[in-house]
């Protein structure tokens, strides 16, 4: 990966939000879950498609705080418009594990 400068990093707006709804997304090419995430304030509620089914049962997601990039353009995923990129890291098997704060924090907070 090429080196970047701090100004490049600051262009990426990563915020904490709370999952307020989650449902299976069977129409996706790869197994995924449709999320509605509340970022509060000016950002509000946004939709995201996340390939997290291996580590995150749908019923465990509502109320969970997650990090997401909120300033990418929306992306059409099948019949669903994903508005934010929910962030995760790979587990030992390469499956996505969501990332978020260890303890509850105010929604809408920006990563720094």
mmCIF file with all atom_site columns, C-alpha atoms in Angstrom:
data_model
loop_
_atom_site.group_PDB
_atom_site.id
_atom_site.type_symbol
_atom_site.label_atom_id
_atom_site.label_alt_id
_atom_site.label_comp_id
_atom_site.label_asym_id
_atom_site.label_entity_id
_atom_site.label_seq_id
_atom_site.pdbx_PDB_ins_code
_atom_site.Cartn_x
_atom_site.Cartn_y
_atom_site.Cartn_z
_atom_site.occupancy
_atom_site.B_iso_or_equiv
_atom_site.pdbx_formal_charge
_atom_site.auth_seq_id
_atom_site.auth_comp_id
_atom_site.auth_asym_id
_atom_site.auth_atom_id
_atom_site.pdbx_PDB_model_num
ATOM 1   C CA . UNK A 1 1   ? 0.000   0.000   0.000  1.00 0.00 ? 1   UNK A CA 1
ATOM 2   C CA . UNK A 1 2   ? 1.295   3.480   -0.777 1.00 0.00 ? 2   UNK A CA 1
ATOM 3   C CA . UNK A 1 3   ? 1.954   5.861   2.079  1.00 0.00 ? 3   UNK A CA 1
ATOM 4   C CA . UNK A 1 4   ? -0.624  8.585   2.618  1.00 0.00 ? 4   UNK A CA 1
ATOM 5   C CA . UNK A 1 5   ? -0.437  11.881  4.433  1.00 0.00 ? 5   UNK A CA 1
ATOM 6   C CA . UNK A 1 6   ? -2.632  12.926  7.346  1.00 0.00 ? 6   UNK A CA 1
ATOM 7   C CA . UNK A 1 7   ? -4.794  15.082  5.059  1.00 0.00 ? 7   UNK A CA 1
ATOM 8   C CA . UNK A 1 8   ? -5.712  11.947  3.060  1.00 0.00 ? 8   UNK A CA 1
ATOM 9   C CA . UNK A 1 9   ? -6.819  10.148  6.234  1.00 0.00 ? 9   UNK A CA 1
ATOM 10  C CA . UNK A 1 10  ? -8.846  13.141  7.394  1.00 0.00 ? 10  UNK A CA 1
ATOM 11  C CA . UNK A 1 11  ? -10.933 12.975  4.205  1.00 0.00 ? 11  UNK A CA 1
ATOM 12  C CA . UNK A 1 12  ? -12.400 9.638   5.370  1.00 0.00 ? 12  UNK A CA 1
ATOM 13  C CA . UNK A 1 13  ? -15.322 10.324  7.720  1.00 0.00 ? 13  UNK A CA 1
ATOM 14  C CA . UNK A 1 14  ? -15.626 7.316   10.052 1.00 0.00 ? 14  UNK A CA 1
ATOM 15  C CA . UNK A 1 15  ? -18.422 7.567   12.629 1.00 0.00 ? 15  UNK A CA 1
ATOM 16  C CA . UNK A 1 16  ? -19.952 5.421   15.333 1.00 0.00 ? 16  UNK A CA 1
ATOM 17  C CA . UNK A 1 17  ? -23.573 4.469   14.873 1.00 0.00 ? 17  UNK A CA 1
ATOM 18  C CA . UNK A 1 18  ? -26.097 2.177   16.524 1.00 0.00 ? 18  UNK A CA 1
ATOM 19  C CA . UNK A 1 19  ? -27.763 -0.616  14.599 1.00 0.00 ? 19  UNK A CA 1
ATOM 20  C CA . UNK A 1 20  ? -31.523 -0.048  14.859 1.00 0.00 ? 20  UNK A CA 1
ATOM 21  C CA . UNK A 1 21  ? -32.643 -2.783  12.427 1.00 0.00 ? 21  UNK A CA 1
ATOM 22  C CA . UNK A 1 22  ? -31.099 -5.863  10.835 1.00 0.00 ? 22  UNK A CA 1
ATOM 23  C CA . UNK A 1 23  ? -32.538 -8.392  8.405  1.00 0.00 ? 23  UNK A CA 1
ATOM 24  C CA . UNK A 1 24  ? -31.225 -11.102 6.106  1.00 0.00 ? 24  UNK A CA 1
ATOM 25  C CA . UNK A 1 25  ? -30.356 -10.070 2.545  1.00 0.00 ? 25  UNK A CA 1
ATOM 26  C CA . UNK A 1 26  ? -30.980 -13.243 0.505  1.00 0.00 ? 26  UNK A CA 1
ATOM 27  C CA . UNK A 1 27  ? -30.826 -11.365 -2.825 1.00 0.00 ? 27  UNK A CA 1
ATOM 28  C CA . UNK A 1 28  ? -27.117 -10.526 -2.350 1.00 0.00 ? 28  UNK A CA 1
ATOM 29  C CA . UNK A 1 29  ? -24.562 -12.533 -4.348 1.00 0.00 ? 29  UNK A CA 1
ATOM 30  C CA . UNK A 1 30  ? -22.654 -13.356 -1.137 1.00 0.00 ? 30  UNK A CA 1
ATOM 31  C CA . UNK A 1 31  ? -24.475 -13.930 2.168  1.00 0.00 ? 31  UNK A CA 1
ATOM 32  C CA . UNK A 1 32  ? -25.159 -10.543 3.733  1.00 0.00 ? 32  UNK A CA 1
ATOM 33  C CA . UNK A 1 33  ? -27.321 -8.657  6.197  1.00 0.00 ? 33  UNK A CA 1
ATOM 34  C CA . UNK A 1 34  ? -29.167 -5.364  5.591  1.00 0.00 ? 34  UNK A CA 1
ATOM 35  C CA . UNK A 1 35  ? -28.552 -2.896  8.395  1.00 0.00 ? 35  UNK A CA 1
ATOM 36  C CA . UNK A 1 36  ? -30.163 0.397   9.366  1.00 0.00 ? 36  UNK A CA 1
ATOM 37  C CA . UNK A 1 37  ? -27.708 2.387   11.455 1.00 0.00 ? 37  UNK A CA 1
ATOM 38  C CA . UNK A 1 38  ? -28.485 5.563   13.420 1.00 0.00 ? 38  UNK A CA 1
ATOM 39  C CA . UNK A 1 39  ? -25.627 8.077   13.424 1.00 0.00 ? 39  UNK A CA 1
ATOM 40  C CA . UNK A 1 40  ? -27.705 10.858  15.025 1.00 0.00 ? 40  UNK A CA 1
ATOM 41  C CA . UNK A 1 41  ? -27.349 14.565  14.304 1.00 0.00 ? 41  UNK A CA 1
ATOM 42  C CA . UNK A 1 42  ? -26.956 15.692  10.710 1.00 0.00 ? 42  UNK A CA 1
ATOM 43  C CA . UNK A 1 43  ? -26.168 12.214  9.385  1.00 0.00 ? 43  UNK A CA 1
ATOM 44  C CA . UNK A 1 44  ? -29.271 10.441  10.692 1.00 0.00 ? 44  UNK A CA 1
ATOM 45  C CA . UNK A 1 45  ? -30.221 6.851   9.805  1.00 0.00 ? 45  UNK A CA 1
ATOM 46  C CA . UNK A 1 46  ? -28.347 5.185   6.939  1.00 0.00 ? 46  UNK A CA 1
ATOM 47  C CA . UNK A 1 47  ? -28.569 1.769   5.264  1.00 0.00 ? 47  UNK A CA 1
ATOM 48  C CA . UNK A 1 48  ? -25.705 -0.671  4.808  1.00 0.00 ? 48  UNK A CA 1
ATOM 49  C CA . UNK A 1 49  ? -25.236 -4.145  3.362  1.00 0.00 ? 49  UNK A CA 1
ATOM 50  C CA . UNK A 1 50  ? -22.651 -6.124  5.305  1.00 0.00 ? 50  UNK A CA 1
ATOM 51  C CA . UNK A 1 51  ? -21.198 -9.579  4.655  1.00 0.00 ? 51  UNK A CA 1
ATOM 52  C CA . UNK A 1 52  ? -21.121 -10.474 8.345  1.00 0.00 ? 52  UNK A CA 1
ATOM 53  C CA . UNK A 1 53  ? -23.327 -13.572 8.532  1.00 0.00 ? 53  UNK A CA 1
ATOM 54  C CA . UNK A 1 54  ? -20.572 -15.963 9.693  1.00 0.00 ? 54  UNK A CA 1
ATOM 55  C CA . UNK A 1 55  ? -19.872 -14.111 12.945 1.00 0.00 ? 55  UNK A CA 1
ATOM 56  C CA . UNK A 1 56  ? -22.945 -11.984 13.574 1.00 0.00 ? 56  UNK A CA 1
ATOM 57  C CA . UNK A 1 57  ? -26.433 -13.522 13.802 1.00 0.00 ? 57  UNK A CA 1
ATOM 58  C CA . UNK A 1 58  ? -29.139 -11.063 12.735 1.00 0.00 ? 58  UNK A CA 1
ATOM 59  C CA . UNK A 1 59  ? -30.768 -11.162 16.165 1.00 0.00 ? 59  UNK A CA 1
ATOM 60  C CA . UNK A 1 60  ? -27.504 -10.054 17.866 1.00 0.00 ? 60  UNK A CA 1
ATOM 61  C CA . UNK A 1 61  ? -27.093 -6.821  15.905 1.00 0.00 ? 61  UNK A CA 1
ATOM 62  C CA . UNK A 1 62  ? -29.830 -4.425  17.051 1.00 0.00 ? 62  UNK A CA 1
ATOM 63  C CA . UNK A 1 63  ? -28.403 -2.125  19.713 1.00 0.00 ? 63  UNK A CA 1
ATOM 64  C CA . UNK A 1 64  ? -24.789 -2.818  18.758 1.00 0.00 ? 64  UNK A CA 1
ATOM 65  C CA . UNK A 1 65  ? -22.511 0.140   18.075 1.00 0.00 ? 65  UNK A CA 1
ATOM 66  C CA . UNK A 1 66  ? -20.441 -0.097  14.890 1.00 0.00 ? 66  UNK A CA 1
ATOM 67  C CA . UNK A 1 67  ? -18.012 2.045   12.925 1.00 0.00 ? 67  UNK A CA 1
ATOM 68  C CA . UNK A 1 68  ? -18.773 3.031   9.344  1.00 0.00 ? 68  UNK A CA 1
ATOM 69  C CA . UNK A 1 69  ? -17.472 5.303   6.610  1.00 0.00 ? 69  UNK A CA 1
ATOM 70  C CA . UNK A 1 70  ? -20.271 7.809   6.079  1.00 0.00 ? 70  UNK A CA 1
ATOM 71  C CA . UNK A 1 71  ? -18.870 9.910   3.221  1.00 0.00 ? 71  UNK A CA 1
ATOM 72  C CA . UNK A 1 72  ? -18.519 7.356   0.412  1.00 0.00 ? 72  UNK A CA 1
ATOM 73  C CA . UNK A 1 73  ? -21.101 7.642   -2.374 1.00 0.00 ? 73  UNK A CA 1
ATOM 74  C CA . UNK A 1 74  ? -24.055 5.216   -2.096 1.00 0.00 ? 74  UNK A CA 1
ATOM 75  C CA . UNK A 1 75  ? -23.557 1.855   -3.812 1.00 0.00 ? 75  UNK A CA 1
ATOM 76  C CA . UNK A 1 76  ? -26.246 -0.276  -5.427 1.00 0.00 ? 76  UNK A CA 1
ATOM 77  C CA . UNK A 1 77  ? -26.053 -3.881  -4.224 1.00 0.00 ? 77  UNK A CA 1
ATOM 78  C CA . UNK A 1 78  ? -28.718 -5.853  -6.072 1.00 0.00 ? 78  UNK A CA 1
ATOM 79  C CA . UNK A 1 79  ? -32.061 -4.295  -5.179 1.00 0.00 ? 79  UNK A CA 1
ATOM 80  C CA . UNK A 1 80  ? -30.592 -2.481  -2.144 1.00 0.00 ? 80  UNK A CA 1
ATOM 81  C CA . UNK A 1 81  ? -28.847 0.911   -1.957 1.00 0.00 ? 81  UNK A CA 1
ATOM 82  C CA . UNK A 1 82  ? -26.042 0.783   0.608  1.00 0.00 ? 82  UNK A CA 1
ATOM 83  C CA . UNK A 1 83  ? -25.317 4.283   1.934  1.00 0.00 ? 83  UNK A CA 1
ATOM 84  C CA . UNK A 1 84  ? -22.407 3.663   4.324  1.00 0.00 ? 84  UNK A CA 1
ATOM 85  C CA . UNK A 1 85  ? -19.521 1.191   4.526  1.00 0.00 ? 85  UNK A CA 1
ATOM 86  C CA . UNK A 1 86  ? -19.734 -0.724  7.796  1.00 0.00 ? 86  UNK A CA 1
ATOM 87  C CA . UNK A 1 87  ? -16.225 -1.606  8.954  1.00 0.00 ? 87  UNK A CA 1
ATOM 88  C CA . UNK A 1 88  ? -14.782 -4.894  10.127 1.00 0.00 ? 88  UNK A CA 1
ATOM 89  C CA . UNK A 1 89  ? -11.607 -6.930  10.272 1.00 0.00 ? 89  UNK A CA 1
ATOM 90  C CA . UNK A 1 90  ? -10.994 -10.566 9.313  1.00 0.00 ? 90  UNK A CA 1
ATOM 91  C CA . UNK A 1 91  ? -11.040 -13.291 11.942 1.00 0.00 ? 91  UNK A CA 1
ATOM 92  C CA . UNK A 1 92  ? -8.656  -16.289 11.768 1.00 0.00 ? 92  UNK A CA 1
ATOM 93  C CA . UNK A 1 93  ? -10.827 -17.791 8.985  1.00 0.00 ? 93  UNK A CA 1
ATOM 94  C CA . UNK A 1 94  ? -11.014 -14.561 6.973  1.00 0.00 ? 94  UNK A CA 1
ATOM 95  C CA . UNK A 1 95  ? -14.639 -13.881 7.972  1.00 0.00 ? 95  UNK A CA 1
ATOM 96  C CA . UNK A 1 96  ? -15.700 -10.345 8.916  1.00 0.00 ? 96  UNK A CA 1
ATOM 97  C CA . UNK A 1 97  ? -15.821 -9.273  12.552 1.00 0.00 ? 97  UNK A CA 1
ATOM 98  C CA . UNK A 1 98  ? -17.490 -5.892  13.070 1.00 0.00 ? 98  UNK A CA 1
ATOM 99  C CA . UNK A 1 99  ? -15.504 -3.205  14.838 1.00 0.00 ? 99  UNK A CA 1
ATOM 100 C CA . UNK A 1 100 ? -16.919 -0.770  17.334 1.00 0.00 ? 100 UNK A CA 1
ATOM 101 C CA . UNK A 1 101 ? -16.193 0.809   20.707 1.00 0.00 ? 101 UNK A CA 1
ATOM 102 C CA . UNK A 1 102 ? -15.593 -1.391  23.769 1.00 0.00 ? 102 UNK A CA 1
ATOM 103 C CA . UNK A 1 103 ? -18.191 0.553   25.762 1.00 0.00 ? 103 UNK A CA 1
ATOM 104 C CA . UNK A 1 104 ? -21.196 2.630   24.681 1.00 0.00 ? 104 UNK A CA 1
ATOM 105 C CA . UNK A 1 105 ? -20.285 6.067   23.343 1.00 0.00 ? 105 UNK A CA 1
ATOM 106 C CA . UNK A 1 106 ? -22.453 8.900   21.961 1.00 0.00 ? 106 UNK A CA 1
ATOM 107 C CA . UNK A 1 107 ? -23.582 8.053   18.429 1.00 0.00 ? 107 UNK A CA 1
ATOM 108 C CA . UNK A 1 108 ? -22.202 10.174  15.628 1.00 0.00 ? 108 UNK A CA 1
ATOM 109 C CA . UNK A 1 109 ? -18.733 10.467  17.173 1.00 0.00 ? 109 UNK A CA 1
ATOM 110 C CA . UNK A 1 110 ? -15.939 10.660  14.616 1.00 0.00 ? 110 UNK A CA 1
ATOM 111 C CA . UNK A 1 111 ? -12.963 8.317   14.691 1.00 0.00 ? 111 UNK A CA 1
ATOM 112 C CA . UNK A 1 112 ? -9.647  10.055  15.313 1.00 0.00 ? 112 UNK A CA 1
#
